[in-house]
Coordinates of C-alpha atoms and ligand atoms in Angstrom, one line a residue:
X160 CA -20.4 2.6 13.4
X161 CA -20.8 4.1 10.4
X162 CA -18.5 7.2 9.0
X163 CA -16.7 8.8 6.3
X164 CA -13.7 6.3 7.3
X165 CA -13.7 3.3 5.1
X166 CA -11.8 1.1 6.5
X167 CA -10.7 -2.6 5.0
X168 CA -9.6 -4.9 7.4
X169 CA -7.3 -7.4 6.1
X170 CA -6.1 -9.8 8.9
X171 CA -4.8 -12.4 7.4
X172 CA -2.5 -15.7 8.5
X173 CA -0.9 -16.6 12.0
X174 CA 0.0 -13.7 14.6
X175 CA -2.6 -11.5 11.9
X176 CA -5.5 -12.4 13.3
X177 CA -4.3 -12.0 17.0
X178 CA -2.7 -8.2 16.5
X179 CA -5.9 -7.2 14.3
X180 CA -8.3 -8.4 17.2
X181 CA -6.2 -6.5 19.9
X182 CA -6.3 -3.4 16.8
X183 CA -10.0 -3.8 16.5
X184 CA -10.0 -3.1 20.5
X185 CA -8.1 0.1 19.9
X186 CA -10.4 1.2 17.3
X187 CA -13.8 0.6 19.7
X188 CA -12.2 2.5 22.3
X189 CA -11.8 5.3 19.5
X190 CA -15.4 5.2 18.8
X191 CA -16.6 4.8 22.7
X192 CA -14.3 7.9 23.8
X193 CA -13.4 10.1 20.9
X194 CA -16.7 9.4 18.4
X195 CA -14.3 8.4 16.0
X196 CA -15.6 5.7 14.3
X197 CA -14.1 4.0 11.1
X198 CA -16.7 1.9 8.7
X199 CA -14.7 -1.2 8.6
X200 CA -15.4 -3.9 5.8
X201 CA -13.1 -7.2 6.5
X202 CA -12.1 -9.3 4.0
X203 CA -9.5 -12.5 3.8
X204 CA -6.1 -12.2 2.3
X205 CA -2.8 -14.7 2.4
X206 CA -2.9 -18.5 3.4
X207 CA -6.9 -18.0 4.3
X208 CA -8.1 -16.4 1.2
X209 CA -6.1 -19.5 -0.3
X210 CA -8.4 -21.8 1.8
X211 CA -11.2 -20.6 1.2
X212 CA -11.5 -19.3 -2.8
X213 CA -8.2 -20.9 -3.9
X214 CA -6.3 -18.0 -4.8
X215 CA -4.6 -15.3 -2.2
X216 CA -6.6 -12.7 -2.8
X217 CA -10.1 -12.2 -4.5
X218 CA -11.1 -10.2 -7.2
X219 CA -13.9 -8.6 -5.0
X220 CA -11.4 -8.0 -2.0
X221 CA -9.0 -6.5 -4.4
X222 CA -12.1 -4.2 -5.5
X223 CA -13.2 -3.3 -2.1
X224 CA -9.5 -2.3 -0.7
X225 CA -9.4 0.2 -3.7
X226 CA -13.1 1.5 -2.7
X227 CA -11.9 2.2 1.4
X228 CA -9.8 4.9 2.1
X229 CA -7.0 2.9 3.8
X230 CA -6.7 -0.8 4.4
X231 CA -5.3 -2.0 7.4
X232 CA -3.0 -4.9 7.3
X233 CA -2.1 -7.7 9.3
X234 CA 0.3 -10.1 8.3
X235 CA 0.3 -13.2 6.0
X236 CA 1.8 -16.7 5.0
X237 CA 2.7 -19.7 6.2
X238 CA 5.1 -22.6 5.4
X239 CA 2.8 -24.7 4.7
X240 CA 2.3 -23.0 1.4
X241 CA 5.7 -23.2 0.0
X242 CA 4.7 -25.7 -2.5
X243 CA 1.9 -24.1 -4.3
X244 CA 2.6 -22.7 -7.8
X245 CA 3.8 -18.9 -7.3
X246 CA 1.0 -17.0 -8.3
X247 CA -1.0 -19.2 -5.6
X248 CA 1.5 -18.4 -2.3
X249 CA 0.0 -16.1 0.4
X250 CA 2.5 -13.8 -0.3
X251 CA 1.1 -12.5 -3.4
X252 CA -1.7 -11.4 -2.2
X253 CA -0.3 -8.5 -0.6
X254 CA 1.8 -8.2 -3.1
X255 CA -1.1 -7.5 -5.4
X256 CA -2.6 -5.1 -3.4
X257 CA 0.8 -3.2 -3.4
X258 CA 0.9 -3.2 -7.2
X259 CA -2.9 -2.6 -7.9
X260 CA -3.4 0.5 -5.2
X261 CA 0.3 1.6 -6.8
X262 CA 1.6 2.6 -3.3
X263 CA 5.0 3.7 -4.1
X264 CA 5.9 5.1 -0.8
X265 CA 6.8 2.9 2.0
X266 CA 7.5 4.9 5.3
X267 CA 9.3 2.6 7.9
X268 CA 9.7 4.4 11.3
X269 CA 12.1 3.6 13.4
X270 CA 11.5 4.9 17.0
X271 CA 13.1 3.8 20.5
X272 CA 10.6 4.0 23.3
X273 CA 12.4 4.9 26.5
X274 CA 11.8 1.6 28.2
X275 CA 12.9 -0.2 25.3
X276 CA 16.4 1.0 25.0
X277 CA 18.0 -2.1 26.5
X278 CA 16.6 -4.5 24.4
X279 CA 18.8 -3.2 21.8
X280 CA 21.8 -4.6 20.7
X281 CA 23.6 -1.4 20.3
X282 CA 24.8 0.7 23.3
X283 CA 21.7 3.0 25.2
X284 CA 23.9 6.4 24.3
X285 CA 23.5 5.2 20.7
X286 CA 19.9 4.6 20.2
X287 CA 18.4 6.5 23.5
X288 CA 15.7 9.3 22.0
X289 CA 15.9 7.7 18.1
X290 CA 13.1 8.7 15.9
X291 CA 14.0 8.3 12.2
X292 CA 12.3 7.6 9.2
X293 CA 13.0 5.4 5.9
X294 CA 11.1 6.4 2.8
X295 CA 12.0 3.3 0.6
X296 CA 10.5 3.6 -3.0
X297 CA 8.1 0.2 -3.8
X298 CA 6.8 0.0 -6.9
X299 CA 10.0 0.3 -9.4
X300 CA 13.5 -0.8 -9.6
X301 CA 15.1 -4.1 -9.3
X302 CA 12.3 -6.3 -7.8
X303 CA 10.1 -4.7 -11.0
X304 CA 12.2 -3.7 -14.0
X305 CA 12.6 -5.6 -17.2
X306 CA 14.3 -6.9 -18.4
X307 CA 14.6 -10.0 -15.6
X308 CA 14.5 -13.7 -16.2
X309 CA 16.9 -16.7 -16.0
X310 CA 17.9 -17.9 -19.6
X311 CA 19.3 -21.2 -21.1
X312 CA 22.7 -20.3 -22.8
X313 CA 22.7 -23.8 -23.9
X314 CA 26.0 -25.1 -23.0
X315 CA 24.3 -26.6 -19.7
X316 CA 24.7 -22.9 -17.9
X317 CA 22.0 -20.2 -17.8
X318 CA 21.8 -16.9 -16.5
X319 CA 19.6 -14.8 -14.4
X320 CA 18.9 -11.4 -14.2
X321 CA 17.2 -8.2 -12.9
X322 CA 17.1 -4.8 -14.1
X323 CA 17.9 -1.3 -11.8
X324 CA 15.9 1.1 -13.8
X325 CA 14.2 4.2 -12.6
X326 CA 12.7 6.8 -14.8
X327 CA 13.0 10.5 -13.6
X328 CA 8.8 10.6 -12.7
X329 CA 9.9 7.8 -10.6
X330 CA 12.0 9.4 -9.0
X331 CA 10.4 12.7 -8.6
X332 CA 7.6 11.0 -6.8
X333 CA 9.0 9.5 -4.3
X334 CA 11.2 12.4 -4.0
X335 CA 8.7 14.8 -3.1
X336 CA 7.4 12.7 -0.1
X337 CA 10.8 12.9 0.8
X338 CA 10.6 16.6 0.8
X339 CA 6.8 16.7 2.5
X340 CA 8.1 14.4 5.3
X341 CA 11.1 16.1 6.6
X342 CA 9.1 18.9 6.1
X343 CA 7.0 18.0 9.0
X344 CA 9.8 16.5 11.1
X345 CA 12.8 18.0 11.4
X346 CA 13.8 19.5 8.2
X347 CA 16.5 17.3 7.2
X348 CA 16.6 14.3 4.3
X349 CA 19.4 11.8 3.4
X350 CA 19.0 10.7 -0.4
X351 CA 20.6 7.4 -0.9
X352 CA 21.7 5.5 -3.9
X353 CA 25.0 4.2 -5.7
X354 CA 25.7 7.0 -8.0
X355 CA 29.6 5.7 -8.0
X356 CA 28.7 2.5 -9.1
X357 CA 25.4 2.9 -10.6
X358 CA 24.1 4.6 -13.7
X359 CA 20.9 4.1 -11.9
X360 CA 22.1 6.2 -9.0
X361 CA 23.8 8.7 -11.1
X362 CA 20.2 9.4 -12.5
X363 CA 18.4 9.3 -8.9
X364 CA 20.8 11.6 -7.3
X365 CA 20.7 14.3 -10.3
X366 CA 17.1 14.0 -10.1
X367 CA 16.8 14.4 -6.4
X368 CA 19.1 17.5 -6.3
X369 CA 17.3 18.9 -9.3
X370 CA 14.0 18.6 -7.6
X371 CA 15.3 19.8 -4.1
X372 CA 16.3 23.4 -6.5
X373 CA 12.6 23.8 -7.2
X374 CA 10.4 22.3 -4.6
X375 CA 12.8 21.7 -1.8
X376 CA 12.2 24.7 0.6
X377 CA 13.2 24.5 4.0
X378 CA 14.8 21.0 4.2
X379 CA 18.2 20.2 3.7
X380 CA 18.9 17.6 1.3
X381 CA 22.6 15.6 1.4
X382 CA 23.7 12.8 -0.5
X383 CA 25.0 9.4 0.4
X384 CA 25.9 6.7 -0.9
X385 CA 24.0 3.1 0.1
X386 CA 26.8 1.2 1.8
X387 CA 28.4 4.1 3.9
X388 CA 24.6 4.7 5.1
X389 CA 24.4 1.0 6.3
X390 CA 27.1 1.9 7.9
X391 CA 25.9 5.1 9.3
X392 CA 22.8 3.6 10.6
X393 CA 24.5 1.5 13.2
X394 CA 27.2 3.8 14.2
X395 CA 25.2 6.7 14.6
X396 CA 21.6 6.7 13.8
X397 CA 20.7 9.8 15.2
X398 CA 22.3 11.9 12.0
X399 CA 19.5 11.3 10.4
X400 CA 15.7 12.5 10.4
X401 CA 14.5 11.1 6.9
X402 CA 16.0 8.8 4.7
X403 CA 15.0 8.5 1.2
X404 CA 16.1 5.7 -1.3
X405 CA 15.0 3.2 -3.8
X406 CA 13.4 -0.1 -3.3
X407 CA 16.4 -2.6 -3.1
X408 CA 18.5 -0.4 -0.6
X409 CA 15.3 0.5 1.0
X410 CA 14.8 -3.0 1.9
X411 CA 18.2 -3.7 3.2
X412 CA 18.3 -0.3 5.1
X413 CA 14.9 -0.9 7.1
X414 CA 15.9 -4.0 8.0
X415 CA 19.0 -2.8 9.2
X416 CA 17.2 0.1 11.0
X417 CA 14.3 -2.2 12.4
X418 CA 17.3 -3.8 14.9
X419 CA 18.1 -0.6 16.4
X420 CA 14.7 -0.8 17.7
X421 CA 15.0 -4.3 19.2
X422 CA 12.2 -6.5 17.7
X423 CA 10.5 -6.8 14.7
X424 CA 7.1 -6.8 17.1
X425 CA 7.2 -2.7 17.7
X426 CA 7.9 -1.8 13.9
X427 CA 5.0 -0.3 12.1
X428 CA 4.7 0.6 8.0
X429 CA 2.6 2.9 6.2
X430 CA 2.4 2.4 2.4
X431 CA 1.3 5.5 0.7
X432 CA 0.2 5.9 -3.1
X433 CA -1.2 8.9 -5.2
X434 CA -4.0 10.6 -3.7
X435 CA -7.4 9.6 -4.9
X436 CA -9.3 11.7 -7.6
X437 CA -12.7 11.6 -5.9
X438 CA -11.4 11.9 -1.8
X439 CA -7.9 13.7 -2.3
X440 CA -6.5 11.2 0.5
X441 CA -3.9 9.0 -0.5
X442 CA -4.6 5.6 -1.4
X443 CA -2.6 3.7 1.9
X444 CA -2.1 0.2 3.7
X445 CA -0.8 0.1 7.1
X446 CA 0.7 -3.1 8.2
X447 CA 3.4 -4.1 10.7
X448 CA 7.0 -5.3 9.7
X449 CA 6.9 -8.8 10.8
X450 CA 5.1 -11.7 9.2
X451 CA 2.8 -13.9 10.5
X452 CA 5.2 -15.8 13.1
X453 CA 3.5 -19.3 12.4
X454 CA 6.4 -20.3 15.6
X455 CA 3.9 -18.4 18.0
X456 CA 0.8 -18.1 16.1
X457 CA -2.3 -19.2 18.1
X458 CA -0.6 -18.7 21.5
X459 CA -1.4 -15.5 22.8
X460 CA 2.4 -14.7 22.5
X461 CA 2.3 -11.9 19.9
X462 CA 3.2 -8.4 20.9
X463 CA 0.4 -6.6 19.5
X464 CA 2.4 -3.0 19.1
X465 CA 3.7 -2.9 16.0
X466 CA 0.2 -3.5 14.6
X467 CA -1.2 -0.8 16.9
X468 CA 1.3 1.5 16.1
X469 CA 0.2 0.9 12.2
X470 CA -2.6 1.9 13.6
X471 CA -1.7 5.2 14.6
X472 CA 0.3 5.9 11.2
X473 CA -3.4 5.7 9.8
X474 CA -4.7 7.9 12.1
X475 CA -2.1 10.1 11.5
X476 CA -1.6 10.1 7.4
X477 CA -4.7 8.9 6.2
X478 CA -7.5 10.6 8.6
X479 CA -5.5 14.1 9.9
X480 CA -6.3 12.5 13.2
X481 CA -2.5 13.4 15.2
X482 CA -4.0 13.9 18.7
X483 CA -5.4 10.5 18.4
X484 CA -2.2 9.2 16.6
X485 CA -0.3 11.0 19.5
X486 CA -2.9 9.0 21.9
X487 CA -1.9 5.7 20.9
X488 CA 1.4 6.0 20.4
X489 CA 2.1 7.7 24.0
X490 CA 0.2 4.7 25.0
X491 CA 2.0 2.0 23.6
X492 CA 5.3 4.3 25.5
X493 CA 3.0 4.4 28.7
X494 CA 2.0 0.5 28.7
X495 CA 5.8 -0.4 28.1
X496 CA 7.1 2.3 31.3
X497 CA 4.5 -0.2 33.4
X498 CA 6.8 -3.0 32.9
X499 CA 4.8 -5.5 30.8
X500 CA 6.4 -7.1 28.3
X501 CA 5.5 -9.7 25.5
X502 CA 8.4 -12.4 25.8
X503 CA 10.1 -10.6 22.2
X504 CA 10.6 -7.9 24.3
X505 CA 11.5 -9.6 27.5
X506 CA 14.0 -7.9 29.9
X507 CA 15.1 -8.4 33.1
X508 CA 12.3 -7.2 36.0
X509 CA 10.0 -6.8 33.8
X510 CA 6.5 -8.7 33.6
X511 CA 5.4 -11.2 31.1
X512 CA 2.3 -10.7 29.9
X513 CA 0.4 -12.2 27.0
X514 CA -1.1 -10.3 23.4
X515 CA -4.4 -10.0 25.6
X516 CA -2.8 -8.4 28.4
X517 CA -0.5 -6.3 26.6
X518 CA -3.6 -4.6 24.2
X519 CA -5.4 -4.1 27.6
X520 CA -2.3 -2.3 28.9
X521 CA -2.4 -0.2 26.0
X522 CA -6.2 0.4 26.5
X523 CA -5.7 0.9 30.0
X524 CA -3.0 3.8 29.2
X525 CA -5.5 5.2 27.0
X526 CA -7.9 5.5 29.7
X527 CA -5.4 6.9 31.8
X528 CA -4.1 9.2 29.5
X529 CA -7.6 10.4 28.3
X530 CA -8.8 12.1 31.4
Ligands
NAD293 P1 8.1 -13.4 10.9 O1 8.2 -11.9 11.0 O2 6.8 -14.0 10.8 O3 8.8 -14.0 12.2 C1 10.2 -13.8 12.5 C2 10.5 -14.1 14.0 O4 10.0 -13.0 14.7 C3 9.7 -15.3 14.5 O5 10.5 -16.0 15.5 C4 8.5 -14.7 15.2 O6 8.0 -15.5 16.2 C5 9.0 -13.4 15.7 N1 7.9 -12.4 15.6 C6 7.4 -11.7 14.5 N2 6.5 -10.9 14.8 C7 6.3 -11.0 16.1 C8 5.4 -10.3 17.1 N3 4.5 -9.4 16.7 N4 5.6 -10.6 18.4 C9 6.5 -11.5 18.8 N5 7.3 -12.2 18.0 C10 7.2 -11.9 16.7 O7 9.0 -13.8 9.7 P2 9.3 -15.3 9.1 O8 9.3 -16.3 10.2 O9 10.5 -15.2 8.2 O10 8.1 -15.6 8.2 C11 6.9 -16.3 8.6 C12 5.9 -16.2 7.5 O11 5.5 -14.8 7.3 C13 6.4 -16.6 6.1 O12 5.4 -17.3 5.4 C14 6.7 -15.3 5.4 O13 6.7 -15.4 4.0 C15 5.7 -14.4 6.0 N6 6.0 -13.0 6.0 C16 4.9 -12.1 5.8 C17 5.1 -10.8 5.9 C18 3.9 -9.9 5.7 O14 2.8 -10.4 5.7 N7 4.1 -8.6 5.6 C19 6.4 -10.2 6.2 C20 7.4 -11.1 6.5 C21 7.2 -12.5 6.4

């Protein structure tokens, strides 16, 4: 259908193409019920881009993500790959498409659905009712920074190494989405670093407070340092609403926050960069956490959530669509209260059910919840 929604639709490898078919589902539904249509362009990215133009990701694709207004994700790579030269793995294809749209804000939700509180390892009072947020900062910092390399010293040793650097526009940036997200949850944000260890941090944290001063109205900003919030996040994760922190801890604290939830098949991303001159909507990608699970791929085993909850973060932060967002999410909550669960989120009583039949519970609670 066509609309003002361009949409690219970037499956990819494995469990990809199985969540983006049961997303695609979600998104007709959208267009039957609501009139909201997206005008999807689909392109191939990862291990299948690889097959069939010999490099991860196209020049054309690359040129068509940046003409959409959000590109929706699914998931790439496969072992079979881990011989090629670097540049050629399916892995660097997204990887591209992080660096060319520049999205320097990656929002990692985590959020306990009700029926899912037992499939955590931590204890129900612990996680029951958790809905937080971790901004992690993507585009700078140790996985970027020069100088990095491994050197010959010439005595038969060498020596590698990365750089932590972050400039104070860096900082600011990410900063501010920090401030606009609390904003419109509850107020509160967590700015994390290593200022006792890290000249780095020292730099982050003066940056963050000085920014706060001027632009930081109505949240509460507080300070902490990366290895007590590690910490923090398993003893009690309901302190915080919105975390904010660079892209090294960022990585290490999702992670960490992504087990509270259970399974890496209900955790949905949103990668946000500056917003575009000609549409004012941020350039995004919205992709689930997990990869392509090559262990399950082609089996109609995948749990299909975590992609349809992407879903909804695009609904939510790219089109200003939050009943809609609100729609699926409750829906993916509704589906799960009916007792059907893919075998990653298997628990006692409960009934196993297939990708196919958990997207149709899903569409079925949309129904439901629709009238
Ligand atoms: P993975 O996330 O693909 O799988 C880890 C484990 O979780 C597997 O046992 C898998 O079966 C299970 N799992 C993952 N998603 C699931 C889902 N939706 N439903 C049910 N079970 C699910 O990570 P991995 O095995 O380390 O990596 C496999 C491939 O994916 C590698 O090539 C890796 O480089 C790539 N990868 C890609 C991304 C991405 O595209 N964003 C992220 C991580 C890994």
């Amino acid at each position: 259908m066509a609309s003002n929604r361009k949409v690219m639709v970037l499956a990819g490898d494995g469990i990809g193409q199985e969540v983006m078919h049961a997303n695609m589902q979600v998104m007709e539904w959208l267009a039957k019920h609501r009139s909201l249509g997206f005008d999807v362009s689909e392109g191939l990215v990862g291990g299948v881009a690889y097959e069939a133009h010999g490099v991860p990701l196209t020049d054309e694709t690359l040129a068509d993500s940046i003409a959409s207004d959000a590109v929706l994700f699914g998931a790439v790579g496969n072992p079979k790959y881990d011989d090629l030269p670097f540049e050629l793995k399916p892995e660097r294809g997204l990887l591209a498409l992080r660096k060319e749209l520049d999205l320097f804000a990656n929002l990692r939700p985590a959020l306990v659905f009700e029926p899912l509180v037992e499939a955590s390892t931590l204890k129900p009072e612990v996680i029951s009712g958790l809905d937080i947020l971790i901004l992690r900062e993507l585009c700078g910092g140790v996985y970027f920074a020069e100088p990095r390399g491994i050197d010959e010293l010439g005595d038969g040793q060498k020596k590698g190494y990365d750089t932590n650097a972050y400039t104070t526009s860096e900082i600011e940036r990410i900063g501010r989405v920090g401030l606009d997200l609390a904003r419109k949850r509850d107020g509160r944000l967590t700015s994390v670093e290593k200022a006792n260890v890290m000249l780095s941090g020292v730099l982050w944290r003066e940056v963050m407070t000085a920014l706060h001063k001027a632009e930081g109205e109505g949240v509460a900003l507080s300070h902490m340092y990366a290895d007590n919030c590690a910490m923090q996040l398993v003893r009690n994760p309901k302190q915080f609403d919105v975390i904010v922190t660079d892209n090294l801890f960022g990585d290490l604290l999702s992670d960490c926050a992504a087990m509270l939830t259970g399974s890496l098949g209900m955790l949905p991303s949103a990668s946000l960069g500056a917003p575009d001159p000609e549409t004012n909507l941020p350039r995004a990608m919205y992709e689930p956490v997990h990869g392509s699970a090559p262990d399950i791929a082609g089996k109609n085993l995948a749990n299909p959530l975590a992609q349809l909850l992407s879903f909804a973060m695009m609904l939510r932060y790219s089109f200003d669509q939050p009943e809609e967002a609100d729609l699926v999410e409750n829906a993916v909550s509704d589906a799960l209260a009916t007792g059907k669960r893919t075998a990653d989120i298997m628990s006692k009583d409960a009934q196993a059910v297939g990708t196919d039949q958990m997207t149709q519970a899903v569409i079925d609670s949309m129904d439901r919840l629709a009238r």
